[in-house]
PDB file of C-alpha atoms in Angstrom:
ATOM      1  CA  LYS A 650     -21.936 -54.786  11.951  1.00 97.00           C
ATOM      2  CA  ILE A 651     -23.068 -52.892  15.030  1.00 98.00           C
ATOM      3  CA  GLY A 652     -21.370 -49.548  15.622  1.00 98.00           C
ATOM      4  CA  PHE A 653     -20.821 -49.603  19.382  1.00 98.00           C
ATOM      5  CA  ILE A 654     -19.924 -46.351  21.149  1.00 98.00           C
ATOM      6  CA  THR A 655     -17.969 -47.562  24.164  1.00 98.00           C
ATOM      7  CA  GLU A 656     -17.388 -45.788  27.489  1.00 96.00           C
ATOM      8  CA  ASN A 657     -14.439 -47.808  28.742  1.00 96.00           C
ATOM      9  CA  THR A 658     -12.615 -44.660  29.906  1.00 94.00           C
ATOM     10  CA  GLY A 659     -13.784 -41.545  31.706  1.00 88.00           C
ATOM     11  CA  PRO A 660     -15.861 -40.949  34.843  1.00 80.00           C
ATOM     12  CA  ILE A 661     -18.068 -44.036  34.499  1.00 83.00           C
ATOM     13  CA  ALA A 662     -15.577 -46.452  32.966  1.00 88.00           C
ATOM     14  CA  GLN A 663     -16.392 -49.252  35.422  1.00 84.00           C
ATOM     15  CA  ALA A 664     -19.982 -49.366  34.202  1.00 88.00           C
ATOM     16  CA  GLY A 665     -18.904 -48.901  30.577  1.00 94.00           C
ATOM     17  CA  GLN A 666     -16.588 -51.889  30.747  1.00 94.00           C
ATOM     18  CA  SER A 667     -19.466 -54.061  32.010  1.00 93.00           C
ATOM     19  CA  PHE A 668     -21.759 -52.999  29.153  1.00 95.00           C
ATOM     20  CA  TRP A 669     -18.986 -53.724  26.634  1.00 98.00           C
ATOM     21  CA  ALA A 670     -18.160 -57.123  28.155  1.00 98.00           C
ATOM     22  CA  GLY A 671     -21.809 -58.209  28.062  1.00 97.00           C
ATOM     23  CA  ALA A 672     -22.103 -57.170  24.421  1.00 98.00           C
ATOM     24  CA  GLN A 673     -19.001 -59.155  23.467  1.00 98.00           C
ATOM     25  CA  LEU A 674     -20.357 -62.284  25.140  1.00 98.00           C
ATOM     26  CA  ALA A 675     -23.655 -61.927  23.269  1.00 98.00           C
ATOM     27  CA  VAL A 676     -21.821 -61.835  19.937  1.00 98.00           C
ATOM     28  CA  GLU A 677     -20.060 -65.102  20.810  1.00 97.00           C
ATOM     29  CA  ASP A 678     -23.293 -66.773  21.932  1.00 96.00           C
ATOM     30  CA  ILE A 679     -25.183 -65.708  18.807  1.00 97.00           C
ATOM     31  CA  LYS A 680     -22.411 -67.042  16.600  1.00 96.00           C
ATOM     32  CA  SER A 681     -21.971 -70.370  18.415  1.00 95.00           C
ATOM     33  CA  SER A 682     -25.727 -71.010  18.490  1.00 95.00           C
ATOM     34  CA  LYS A 683     -26.119 -70.074  14.796  1.00 96.00           C
ATOM     35  CA  TYR A 684     -29.093 -67.981  15.895  1.00 96.00           C
ATOM     36  CA  ILE A 685     -29.058 -66.021  12.639  1.00 95.00           C
ATOM     37  CA  GLY A 686     -27.826 -68.916  10.532  1.00 92.00           C
ATOM     38  CA  ALA A 687     -24.515 -68.602   8.755  1.00 88.00           C
ATOM     39  CA  SER A 688     -24.470 -64.844   9.358  1.00 90.00           C
ATOM     40  CA  SER A 689     -22.740 -63.288  12.354  1.00 91.00           C
ATOM     41  CA  ILE A 690     -22.705 -60.012  14.229  1.00 96.00           C
ATOM     42  CA  VAL A 691     -19.524 -57.958  14.532  1.00 97.00           C
ATOM     43  CA  LEU A 692     -19.059 -55.098  16.987  1.00 98.00           C
ATOM     44  CA  ASP A 693     -17.221 -52.009  15.733  1.00 98.00           C
ATOM     45  CA  PRO A 694     -16.175 -50.104  18.899  1.00 98.00           C
ATOM     46  CA  LYS A 695     -15.339 -46.405  19.048  1.00 98.00           C
ATOM     47  CA  GLU A 696     -14.432 -44.958  22.440  1.00 98.00           C
ATOM     48  CA  SER A 697     -16.215 -41.835  23.674  1.00 97.00           C
ATOM     49  CA  GLY A 698     -15.140 -41.467  27.294  1.00 95.00           C
ATOM     50  CA  SER A 699     -18.764 -40.438  27.989  1.00 93.00           C
ATOM     51  CA  ASP A 700     -18.155 -37.226  26.035  1.00 95.00           C
ATOM     52  CA  ALA A 701     -20.976 -35.924  23.830  1.00 96.00           C
ATOM     53  CA  ALA A 702     -18.730 -34.436  21.131  1.00 97.00           C
ATOM     54  CA  ARG A 703     -16.721 -37.644  20.774  1.00 98.00           C
ATOM     55  CA  SER A 704     -19.948 -39.666  20.690  1.00 98.00           C
ATOM     56  CA  ILE A 705     -21.375 -37.531  17.885  1.00 98.00           C
ATOM     57  CA  GLN A 706     -18.124 -37.879  15.951  1.00 98.00           C
ATOM     58  CA  ALA A 707     -18.238 -41.671  16.341  1.00 98.00           C
ATOM     59  CA  MET A 708     -21.901 -41.791  15.328  1.00 98.00           C
ATOM     60  CA  ASN A 709     -21.237 -39.783  12.172  1.00 98.00           C
ATOM     61  CA  GLN A 710     -18.506 -42.264  11.244  1.00 98.00           C
ATOM     62  CA  PHE A 711     -20.917 -45.145  11.746  1.00 98.00           C
ATOM     63  CA  ILE A 712     -23.569 -43.402   9.652  1.00 98.00           C
ATOM     64  CA  ALA A 713     -21.111 -42.982   6.793  1.00 98.00           C
ATOM     65  CA  ASP A 714     -20.189 -46.674   6.925  1.00 98.00           C
ATOM     66  CA  ARG A 715     -23.087 -48.435   5.188  1.00 95.00           C
ATOM     67  CA  SER A 716     -21.899 -51.808   6.507  1.00 96.00           C
ATOM     68  CA  VAL A 717     -23.047 -50.621   9.959  1.00 98.00           C
ATOM     69  CA  ILE A 718     -26.660 -51.753  10.169  1.00 97.00           C
ATOM     70  CA  ALA A 719     -27.303 -50.640  13.760  1.00 98.00           C
ATOM     71  CA  THR A 720     -25.657 -48.585  16.480  1.00 98.00           C
ATOM     72  CA  ALA A 721     -25.469 -48.692  20.273  1.00 98.00           C
ATOM     73  CA  CYS A 722     -24.551 -46.087  22.824  1.00 97.00           C
ATOM     74  CA  CYS A 723     -24.640 -44.239  25.993  1.00 94.00           C
ATOM     75  CA  ILE A 724     -24.691 -44.464  29.736  1.00 91.00           C
ATOM     76  CA  LEU A 725     -25.267 -40.761  30.355  1.00 88.00           C
ATOM     77  CA  SER A 726     -28.647 -39.410  29.301  1.00 88.00           C
ATOM     78  CA  PRO A 727     -27.306 -36.021  28.079  1.00 90.00           C
ATOM     79  CA  VAL A 728     -24.932 -37.872  25.731  1.00 95.00           C
ATOM     80  CA  ALA A 729     -27.768 -40.035  24.429  1.00 96.00           C
ATOM     81  CA  GLY A 730     -29.870 -36.917  23.990  1.00 95.00           C
ATOM     82  CA  SER A 731     -27.162 -35.283  21.884  1.00 97.00           C
ATOM     83  CA  LEU A 732     -27.171 -38.286  19.539  1.00 98.00           C
ATOM     84  CA  LYS A 733     -30.938 -38.461  19.172  1.00 97.00           C
ATOM     85  CA  PRO A 734     -31.363 -35.826  16.414  1.00 98.00           C
ATOM     86  CA  VAL A 735     -28.310 -37.207  14.591  1.00 98.00           C
ATOM     87  CA  VAL A 736     -29.647 -40.753  14.296  1.00 98.00           C
ATOM     88  CA  LEU A 737     -33.198 -39.632  13.543  1.00 98.00           C
ATOM     89  CA  ALA A 738     -31.967 -37.460  10.677  1.00 98.00           C
ATOM     90  CA  ALA A 739     -29.742 -40.225   9.309  1.00 98.00           C
ATOM     91  CA  LYS A 740     -32.336 -42.971   9.905  1.00 98.00           C
ATOM     92  CA  VAL A 741     -29.968 -45.455  11.480  1.00 98.00           C
ATOM     93  CA  PRO A 742     -31.220 -47.782  14.249  1.00 98.00           C
ATOM     94  CA  LEU A 743     -29.879 -46.938  17.699  1.00 98.00           C
ATOM     95  CA  VAL A 744     -30.243 -49.141  20.773  1.00 98.00           C
ATOM     96  CA  ILE A 745     -29.420 -47.365  24.035  1.00 97.00           C
ATOM     97  CA  TYR A 746     -27.757 -49.695  26.503  1.00 95.00           C
ATOM     98  CA  GLY A 747     -27.528 -47.466  29.574  1.00 91.00           C
ATOM     99  CA  ALA A 748     -29.130 -44.007  29.629  1.00 91.00           C
ATOM    100  CA  THR A 749     -32.395 -43.844  31.566  1.00 84.00           C
ATOM    101  CA  ALA A 750     -33.971 -40.430  30.908  1.00 82.00           C
ATOM    102  CA  ALA A 751     -37.599 -40.530  29.881  1.00 78.00           C
ATOM    103  CA  GLY A 752     -38.279 -39.658  26.263  1.00 88.00           C
ATOM    104  CA  LEU A 753     -35.033 -40.979  24.794  1.00 93.00           C
ATOM    105  CA  PRO A 754     -36.540 -43.998  22.971  1.00 94.00           C
ATOM    106  CA  GLN A 755     -38.312 -43.074  19.731  1.00 95.00           C
ATOM    107  CA  PRO A 756     -39.356 -46.076  17.633  1.00 95.00           C
ATOM    108  CA  PRO A 757     -38.850 -47.096  14.931  1.00 96.00           C
ATOM    109  CA  TRP A 758     -35.296 -45.728  15.105  1.00 98.00           C
ATOM    110  CA  ILE A 759     -34.342 -45.461  18.783  1.00 98.00           C
ATOM    111  CA  TYR A 760     -34.880 -48.212  21.351  1.00 96.00           C
ATOM    112  CA  SER A 761     -33.648 -48.783  24.882  1.00 93.00           C
ATOM    113  CA  MET A 762     -32.472 -51.828  26.813  1.00 88.00           C
ATOM    114  CA  THR A 763     -32.350 -50.018  30.140  1.00 81.00           C
ATOM    115  CA  ILE A 764     -34.253 -51.154  33.183  1.00 65.00           C
ATOM    116  CA  LEU A 765     -35.887 -47.891  34.177  1.00 64.00           C
ATOM    117  CA  PRO A 766     -35.000 -47.537  37.850  1.00 58.00           C
ATOM    118  CA  GLY A 767     -37.519 -45.042  39.222  1.00 71.00           C
ATOM    119  CA  PRO A 768     -40.042 -47.412  40.866  1.00 86.00           C
ATOM    120  CA  LYS A 769     -37.426 -49.550  42.597  1.00 89.00           C
ATOM    121  CA  ASP A 770     -35.579 -46.447  43.831  1.00 92.00           C
ATOM    122  CA  THR A 771     -38.745 -45.263  45.545  1.00 94.00           C
ATOM    123  CA  ALA A 772     -39.633 -48.725  46.848  1.00 95.00           C
ATOM    124  CA  THR A 773     -36.193 -49.093  48.430  1.00 96.00           C
ATOM    125  CA  ALA A 774     -36.371 -45.672  50.071  1.00 97.00           C
ATOM    126  CA  LEU A 775     -39.827 -46.398  51.499  1.00 97.00           C
ATOM    127  CA  LEU A 776     -38.787 -49.828  52.773  1.00 97.00           C
ATOM    128  CA  VAL A 777     -35.747 -48.419  54.574  1.00 97.00           C
ATOM    129  CA  SER A 778     -37.703 -45.444  55.912  1.00 97.00           C
ATOM    130  CA  ASP A 779     -40.372 -47.710  57.366  1.00 97.00           C
ATOM    131  CA  ALA A 780     -37.597 -49.506  59.252  1.00 97.00           C
ATOM    132  CA  ILE A 781     -35.628 -46.525  60.607  1.00 96.00           C
ATOM    133  CA  LYS A 782     -38.423 -43.937  60.928  1.00 97.00           C
ATOM    134  CA  PRO A 783     -36.449 -40.811  59.873  1.00 98.00           C
ATOM    135  CA  LYS A 784     -37.885 -37.330  60.335  1.00 98.00           C
ATOM    136  CA  THR A 785     -35.659 -35.579  57.794  1.00 98.00           C
ATOM    137  CA  ALA A 786     -33.855 -36.589  54.603  1.00 98.00           C
ATOM    138  CA  ALA A 787     -31.088 -34.933  52.610  1.00 98.00           C
ATOM    139  CA  TYR A 788     -30.275 -35.708  48.992  1.00 98.00           C
ATOM    140  CA  ILE A 789     -26.969 -35.705  47.125  1.00 98.00           C
ATOM    141  CA  LEU A 790     -27.778 -35.212  43.454  1.00 97.00           C
ATOM    142  CA  ALA A 791     -25.756 -35.230  40.242  1.00 94.00           C
ATOM    143  CA  ALA A 792     -27.084 -31.876  39.073  1.00 92.00           C
ATOM    144  CA  ASP A 793     -25.757 -32.301  35.531  1.00 89.00           C
ATOM    145  CA  ASN A 794     -27.719 -35.505  34.942  1.00 83.00           C
ATOM    146  CA  ASP A 795     -31.398 -35.131  34.077  1.00 81.00           C
ATOM    147  CA  ALA A 796     -32.041 -38.849  34.546  1.00 81.00           C
ATOM    148  CA  PHE A 797     -31.015 -38.717  38.203  1.00 88.00           C
ATOM    149  CA  LYS A 798     -33.108 -35.600  38.718  1.00 89.00           C
ATOM    150  CA  GLY A 799     -36.050 -37.565  37.339  1.00 86.00           C
ATOM    151  CA  ARG A 800     -35.265 -40.509  39.579  1.00 88.00           C
ATOM    152  CA  MET A 801     -34.948 -38.447  42.749  1.00 94.00           C
ATOM    153  CA  ALA A 802     -38.174 -36.476  42.341  1.00 93.00           C
ATOM    154  CA  PRO A 803     -40.716 -39.315  42.880  1.00 93.00           C
ATOM    155  CA  THR A 804     -38.763 -40.664  45.855  1.00 96.00           C
ATOM    156  CA  GLN A 805     -38.595 -37.243  47.472  1.00 97.00           C
ATOM    157  CA  LYS A 806     -42.327 -36.796  46.894  1.00 96.00           C
ATOM    158  CA  ALA A 807     -43.117 -40.222  48.371  1.00 96.00           C
ATOM    159  CA  LEU A 808     -41.015 -39.609  51.472  1.00 98.00           C
ATOM    160  CA  GLU A 809     -42.532 -36.167  52.011  1.00 98.00           C
ATOM    161  CA  ALA A 810     -45.993 -37.755  51.737  1.00 98.00           C
ATOM    162  CA  LYS A 811     -44.991 -39.966  54.682  1.00 97.00           C
ATOM    163  CA  GLY A 812     -44.046 -36.869  56.676  1.00 98.00           C
ATOM    164  CA  ILE A 813     -40.280 -37.083  56.105  1.00 98.00           C
ATOM    165  CA  ALA A 814     -39.183 -33.490  55.545  1.00 98.00           C
ATOM    166  CA  THR A 815     -36.526 -32.572  52.983  1.00 98.00           C
ATOM    167  CA  ALA A 816     -33.601 -31.043  54.847  1.00 98.00           C
ATOM    168  CA  GLY A 817     -31.955 -29.997  51.586  1.00 98.00           C
ATOM    169  CA  VAL A 818     -30.454 -31.073  48.264  1.00 98.00           C
ATOM    170  CA  VAL A 819     -26.685 -30.977  47.763  1.00 98.00           C
ATOM    171  CA  SER A 820     -25.511 -30.776  44.156  1.00 97.00           C
ATOM    172  CA  VAL A 821     -22.455 -32.567  42.769  1.00 96.00           C
ATOM    173  CA  LEU A 822     -21.227 -33.050  39.211  1.00 93.00           C
ATOM    174  CA  THR A 823     -20.636 -36.324  37.384  1.00 85.00           C
ATOM    175  CA  LYS A 824     -16.963 -35.530  36.761  1.00 85.00           C
ATOM    176  CA  ASP A 825     -16.207 -34.298  40.298  1.00 90.00           C
ATOM    177  CA  THR A 826     -13.363 -36.042  42.110  1.00 90.00           C
ATOM    178  CA  ASP A 827     -13.442 -34.325  45.520  1.00 95.00           C
ATOM    179  CA  PHE A 828     -16.670 -34.669  47.511  1.00 97.00           C
ATOM    180  CA  THR A 829     -15.497 -33.350  50.865  1.00 96.00           C
ATOM    181  CA  ALA A 830     -17.435 -30.102  50.520  1.00 97.00           C
ATOM    182  CA  ALA A 831     -20.596 -31.902  49.434  1.00 97.00           C
ATOM    183  CA  ALA A 832     -20.375 -34.297  52.369  1.00 97.00           C
ATOM    184  CA  THR A 833     -19.794 -31.436  54.795  1.00 98.00           C
ATOM    185  CA  GLN A 834     -22.762 -29.548  53.369  1.00 98.00           C
ATOM    186  CA  ALA A 835     -25.025 -32.608  53.584  1.00 98.00           C
ATOM    187  CA  MET A 836     -24.013 -33.303  57.191  1.00 98.00           C
ATOM    188  CA  GLY A 837     -24.599 -29.645  58.049  1.00 98.00           C
ATOM    189  CA  LEU A 838     -28.269 -30.171  57.183  1.00 98.00           C
ATOM    190  CA  LYS A 839     -28.432 -32.662  60.089  1.00 98.00           C
ATOM    191  CA  PRO A 840     -30.541 -35.235  58.239  1.00 98.00           C
ATOM    192  CA  ASP A 841     -31.611 -38.580  59.657  1.00 98.00           C
ATOM    193  CA  VAL A 842     -30.941 -40.225  56.291  1.00 98.00           C
ATOM    194  CA  VAL A 843     -29.018 -39.270  53.138  1.00 98.00           C
ATOM    195  CA  LEU A 844     -30.122 -40.510  49.708  1.00 98.00           C
ATOM    196  CA  VAL A 845     -27.555 -40.467  46.896  1.00 97.00           C
ATOM    197  CA  TYR A 846     -28.670 -39.941  43.295  1.00 95.00           C
ATOM    198  CA  ALA A 847     -25.523 -39.832  41.198  1.00 93.00           C
ATOM    199  CA  THR A 848     -23.488 -41.826  38.718  1.00 86.00           C
ATOM    200  CA  GLN A 849     -21.018 -44.468  39.825  1.00 83.00           C
ATOM    201  CA  GLN A 850     -17.882 -42.438  40.530  1.00 85.00           C
ATOM    202  CA  ALA A 851     -19.824 -39.551  42.056  1.00 91.00           C
ATOM    203  CA  ALA A 852     -21.957 -41.845  44.230  1.00 93.00           C
ATOM    204  CA  ALA A 853     -18.929 -43.776  45.455  1.00 91.00           C
ATOM    205  CA  GLY A 854     -17.053 -40.541  46.151  1.00 93.00           C
ATOM    206  CA  ALA A 855     -19.935 -38.920  47.995  1.00 96.00           C
ATOM    207  CA  ILE A 856     -20.590 -41.976  50.174  1.00 96.00           C
ATOM    208  CA  SER A 857     -16.895 -42.363  50.987  1.00 94.00           C
ATOM    209  CA  ALA A 858     -16.670 -38.670  51.890  1.00 96.00           C
ATOM    210  CA  LEU A 859     -19.681 -38.937  54.189  1.00 97.00           C
ATOM    211  CA  ARG A 860     -18.189 -41.901  56.035  1.00 95.00           C
ATOM    212  CA  ASP A 861     -14.730 -40.313  56.150  1.00 95.00           C
ATOM    213  CA  ARG A 862     -16.275 -37.195  57.708  1.00 95.00           C
ATOM    214  CA  GLY A 863     -17.890 -39.337  60.416  1.00 96.00           C
ATOM    215  CA  PHE A 864     -21.479 -39.619  59.184  1.00 96.00           C
ATOM    216  CA  THR A 865     -22.796 -42.800  60.839  1.00 95.00           C
ATOM    217  CA  LYS A 866     -26.492 -42.548  60.037  1.00 96.00           C
ATOM    218  CA  THR A 867     -28.237 -44.359  57.190  1.00 97.00           C
ATOM    219  CA  ILE A 868     -27.259 -43.745  53.571  1.00 98.00           C
ATOM    220  CA  ILE A 869     -29.468 -45.053  50.758  1.00 98.00           C
ATOM    221  CA  GLY A 870     -27.759 -45.643  47.419  1.00 95.00           C
ATOM    222  CA  ASN A 871     -28.961 -46.460  43.921  1.00 91.00           C
ATOM    223  CA  ASP A 872     -28.238 -49.285  41.486  1.00 86.00           C
ATOM    224  CA  VAL A 873     -24.855 -47.882  40.415  1.00 84.00           C
ATOM    225  CA  LEU A 874     -23.476 -49.545  43.571  1.00 86.00           C
ATOM    226  CA  GLY A 875     -24.245 -53.004  42.197  1.00 79.00           C
ATOM    227  CA  PRO A 876     -21.081 -53.876  40.220  1.00 74.00           C
ATOM    228  CA  GLU A 877     -18.448 -56.000  41.950  1.00 74.00           C
ATOM    229  CA  ALA A 878     -15.781 -53.438  41.071  1.00 75.00           C
ATOM    230  CA  ILE A 879     -17.428 -50.916  43.388  1.00 78.00           C
ATOM    231  CA  TYR A 880     -16.921 -53.226  46.355  1.00 79.00           C
ATOM    232  CA  LYS A 881     -13.286 -53.743  45.429  1.00 80.00           C
ATOM    233  CA  LYS A 882     -12.852 -49.966  45.233  1.00 80.00           C
ATOM    234  CA  MET A 883     -14.830 -48.887  48.311  1.00 84.00           C
ATOM    235  CA  GLY A 884     -14.290 -51.855  50.605  1.00 84.00           C
ATOM    236  CA  ALA A 885     -16.064 -51.697  53.948  1.00 85.00           C
ATOM    237  CA  THR A 886     -17.456 -48.229  53.176  1.00 87.00           C
ATOM    238  CA  VAL A 887     -20.272 -49.617  51.030  1.00 84.00           C
ATOM    239  CA  VAL A 888     -21.199 -52.494  53.352  1.00 84.00           C
ATOM    240  CA  GLY A 889     -24.601 -52.001  54.917  1.00 88.00           C
ATOM    241  CA  ILE A 890     -25.779 -49.389  52.410  1.00 93.00           C
ATOM    242  CA  PRO A 891     -29.112 -50.502  50.892  1.00 94.00           C
ATOM    243  CA  PHE A 892     -29.719 -50.044  47.174  1.00 92.00           C
ATOM    244  CA  PRO A 893     -31.984 -51.566  44.498  1.00 90.00           C
ATOM    245  CA  VAL A 894     -30.757 -53.775  41.670  1.00 83.00           C
ATOM    246  CA  GLY A 895     -32.220 -54.609  38.255  1.00 79.00           C
ATOM    247  CA  PHE A 896     -30.308 -57.850  37.833  1.00 83.00           C
ATOM    248  CA  SER A 897     -28.652 -60.232  40.265  1.00 82.00           C
ATOM    249  CA  ASP A 898     -26.326 -63.103  39.425  1.00 85.00           C
ATOM    250  CA  THR A 899     -27.655 -65.122  42.386  1.00 83.00           C
ATOM    251  CA  ILE A 900     -31.235 -64.081  43.224  1.00 80.00           C
ATOM    252  CA  GLY A 901     -34.245 -65.011  41.092  1.00 81.00           C
ATOM    253  CA  VAL A 902     -32.146 -66.051  38.102  1.00 86.00           C
ATOM    254  CA  SER A 903     -33.886 -67.894  35.253  1.00 90.00           C
ATOM    255  CA  ALA A 904     -32.342 -70.818  33.371  1.00 92.00           C
ATOM    256  CA  GLU A 905     -31.261 -68.407  30.628  1.00 89.00           C
ATOM    257  CA  GLY A 906     -29.873 -66.073  33.258  1.00 91.00           C
ATOM    258  CA  LYS A 907     -27.830 -68.840  34.865  1.00 93.00           C
ATOM    259  CA  SER A 908     -26.386 -69.766  31.480  1.00 93.00           C
ATOM    260  CA  PHE A 909     -25.401 -66.121  30.970  1.00 95.00           C
ATOM    261  CA  VAL A 910     -23.871 -65.857  34.442  1.00 95.00           C
ATOM    262  CA  ASN A 911     -21.799 -69.026  34.019  1.00 96.00           C
ATOM    263  CA  ALA A 912     -20.558 -68.029  30.557  1.00 96.00           C
ATOM    264  CA  TYR A 913     -19.704 -64.505  31.744  1.00 97.00           C
ATOM    265  CA  LYS A 914     -17.739 -65.778  34.750  1.00 96.00           C
ATOM    266  CA  ALA A 915     -15.866 -68.241  32.545  1.00 97.00           C
ATOM    267  CA  LYS A 916     -14.886 -65.548  30.051  1.00 97.00           C
ATOM    268  CA  PHE A 917     -14.174 -62.547  32.282  1.00 96.00           C
ATOM    269  CA  LYS A 918     -13.392 -64.167  35.674  1.00 94.00           C
ATOM    270  CA  VAL A 919     -15.839 -61.861  37.480  1.00 90.00           C
ATOM    271  CA  SER A 920     -19.574 -61.916  38.142  1.00 90.00           C
ATOM    272  CA  PRO A 921     -21.877 -60.048  35.752  1.00 93.00           C
ATOM    273  CA  ASP A 922     -23.873 -57.063  36.954  1.00 89.00           C
ATOM    274  CA  SER A 923     -26.975 -55.299  35.649  1.00 87.00           C
ATOM    275  CA  TYR A 924     -24.846 -53.363  33.154  1.00 90.00           C
ATOM    276  CA  SER A 925     -23.367 -56.572  31.755  1.00 93.00           C
ATOM    277  CA  ALA A 926     -26.880 -57.961  31.382  1.00 93.00           C
ATOM    278  CA  GLN A 927     -28.086 -54.859  29.533  1.00 93.00           C
ATOM    279  CA  GLY A 928     -25.105 -54.927  27.157  1.00 96.00           C
ATOM    280  CA  TYR A 929     -25.821 -58.593  26.488  1.00 97.00           C
ATOM    281  CA  GLN A 930     -29.511 -57.947  25.865  1.00 95.00           C
ATOM    282  CA  MET A 931     -28.766 -55.017  23.582  1.00 97.00           C
ATOM    283  CA  VAL A 932     -26.946 -57.238  21.085  1.00 98.00           C
ATOM    284  CA  TRP A 933     -29.569 -59.983  21.330  1.00 97.00           C
ATOM    285  CA  PHE A 934     -32.282 -57.399  20.649  1.00 97.00           C
ATOM    286  CA  VAL A 935     -30.599 -56.510  17.348  1.00 98.00           C
ATOM    287  CA  ALA A 936     -30.145 -60.219  16.577  1.00 98.00           C
ATOM    288  CA  GLN A 937     -33.860 -60.846  17.117  1.00 97.00           C
ATOM    289  CA  GLY A 938     -34.629 -58.093  14.636  1.00 97.00           C
ATOM    290  CA  LEU A 939     -32.185 -59.523  12.092  1.00 97.00           C
ATOM    291  CA  LYS A 940     -33.666 -63.010  12.462  1.00 96.00           C
ATOM    292  CA  SER A 941     -37.096 -61.683  11.500  1.00 95.00           C
ATOM    293  CA  ILE A 942     -35.849 -60.291   8.151  1.00 95.00           C
ATOM    294  CA  SER A 943     -35.899 -62.344   4.959  1.00 91.00           C
ATOM    295  CA  GLY A 944     -33.206 -61.498   2.455  1.00 90.00           C
ATOM    296  CA  THR A 945     -30.420 -58.988   2.935  1.00 92.00           C
ATOM    297  CA  PRO A 946     -31.173 -56.754   5.916  1.00 94.00           C
ATOM    298  CA  THR A 947     -31.067 -52.985   5.676  1.00 97.00           C
ATOM    299  CA  ARG A 948     -31.222 -50.258   8.298  1.00 98.00           C
ATOM    300  CA  GLU A 949     -34.807 -49.609   7.264  1.00 97.00           C
ATOM    301  CA  SER A 950     -35.930 -53.247   7.458  1.00 97.00           C
ATOM    302  CA  LEU A 951     -34.185 -53.704  10.794  1.00 97.00           C
ATOM    303  CA  SER A 952     -35.842 -50.625  12.296  1.00 96.00           C
ATOM    304  CA  ALA A 953     -39.213 -51.957  11.175  1.00 93.00           C
TER     305      ALA A 953
END
């Protein structure tokens, strides 16, 4: 049994639902392929709504249940960080499926399936900047998310090294719902380009507010714009906004990837995104560990 802290409600529910869907598909594939023989993996979900207190409560319940051999959690890095001392003290394996802050993984107990986005964020910003030749850049940043602070810093440094001055940084919060003031503040800086470093709802809200306020210059997003649901929500607003992706269902897909994409579409009637892929990989990672163990697995043998 894997104790899976879900985030199917709350400010980043769209991403959370993708992680959860990918994990469910992995369980089915592992069972049908008999990858770990006659044994099977079962997911035990407990909803957190991306709230640290609820996540800790769920983790403590998983720790008390000795049938739970591994746990999974977290899109937001602060939530993952709050769980870190809990799982290290209890010595229960944790695989992070979403949070990207540096320093979260701590083998042999804490691992991560996330595709760390920093390099591709910077590469995208440089590629776009080489094309449009901006003189100034403004940043909209989720100030309550250390991971996005860490992602923005190298991009800002790289752009400044190319002579693109920072016009200013506008702070928003992950749980904000009104981004009119942030958009107005960013436009008041008169930047040639705006780069958005925020979680899904905040990024979508900030970009929509910029366009609604009449900002027609270039906006550079991040990989939270990848899921299909974002396009259904934002419509034409997101068209033409460049952003990096860690997984595509159509570009550069391996044979295994195509099998995953086809199975996901058949089950959920939508295309998988990078979050779906990470949820899928998270369960397979645990399965690979279980396959390597002879005899009855324990939390200790699995962590090793």
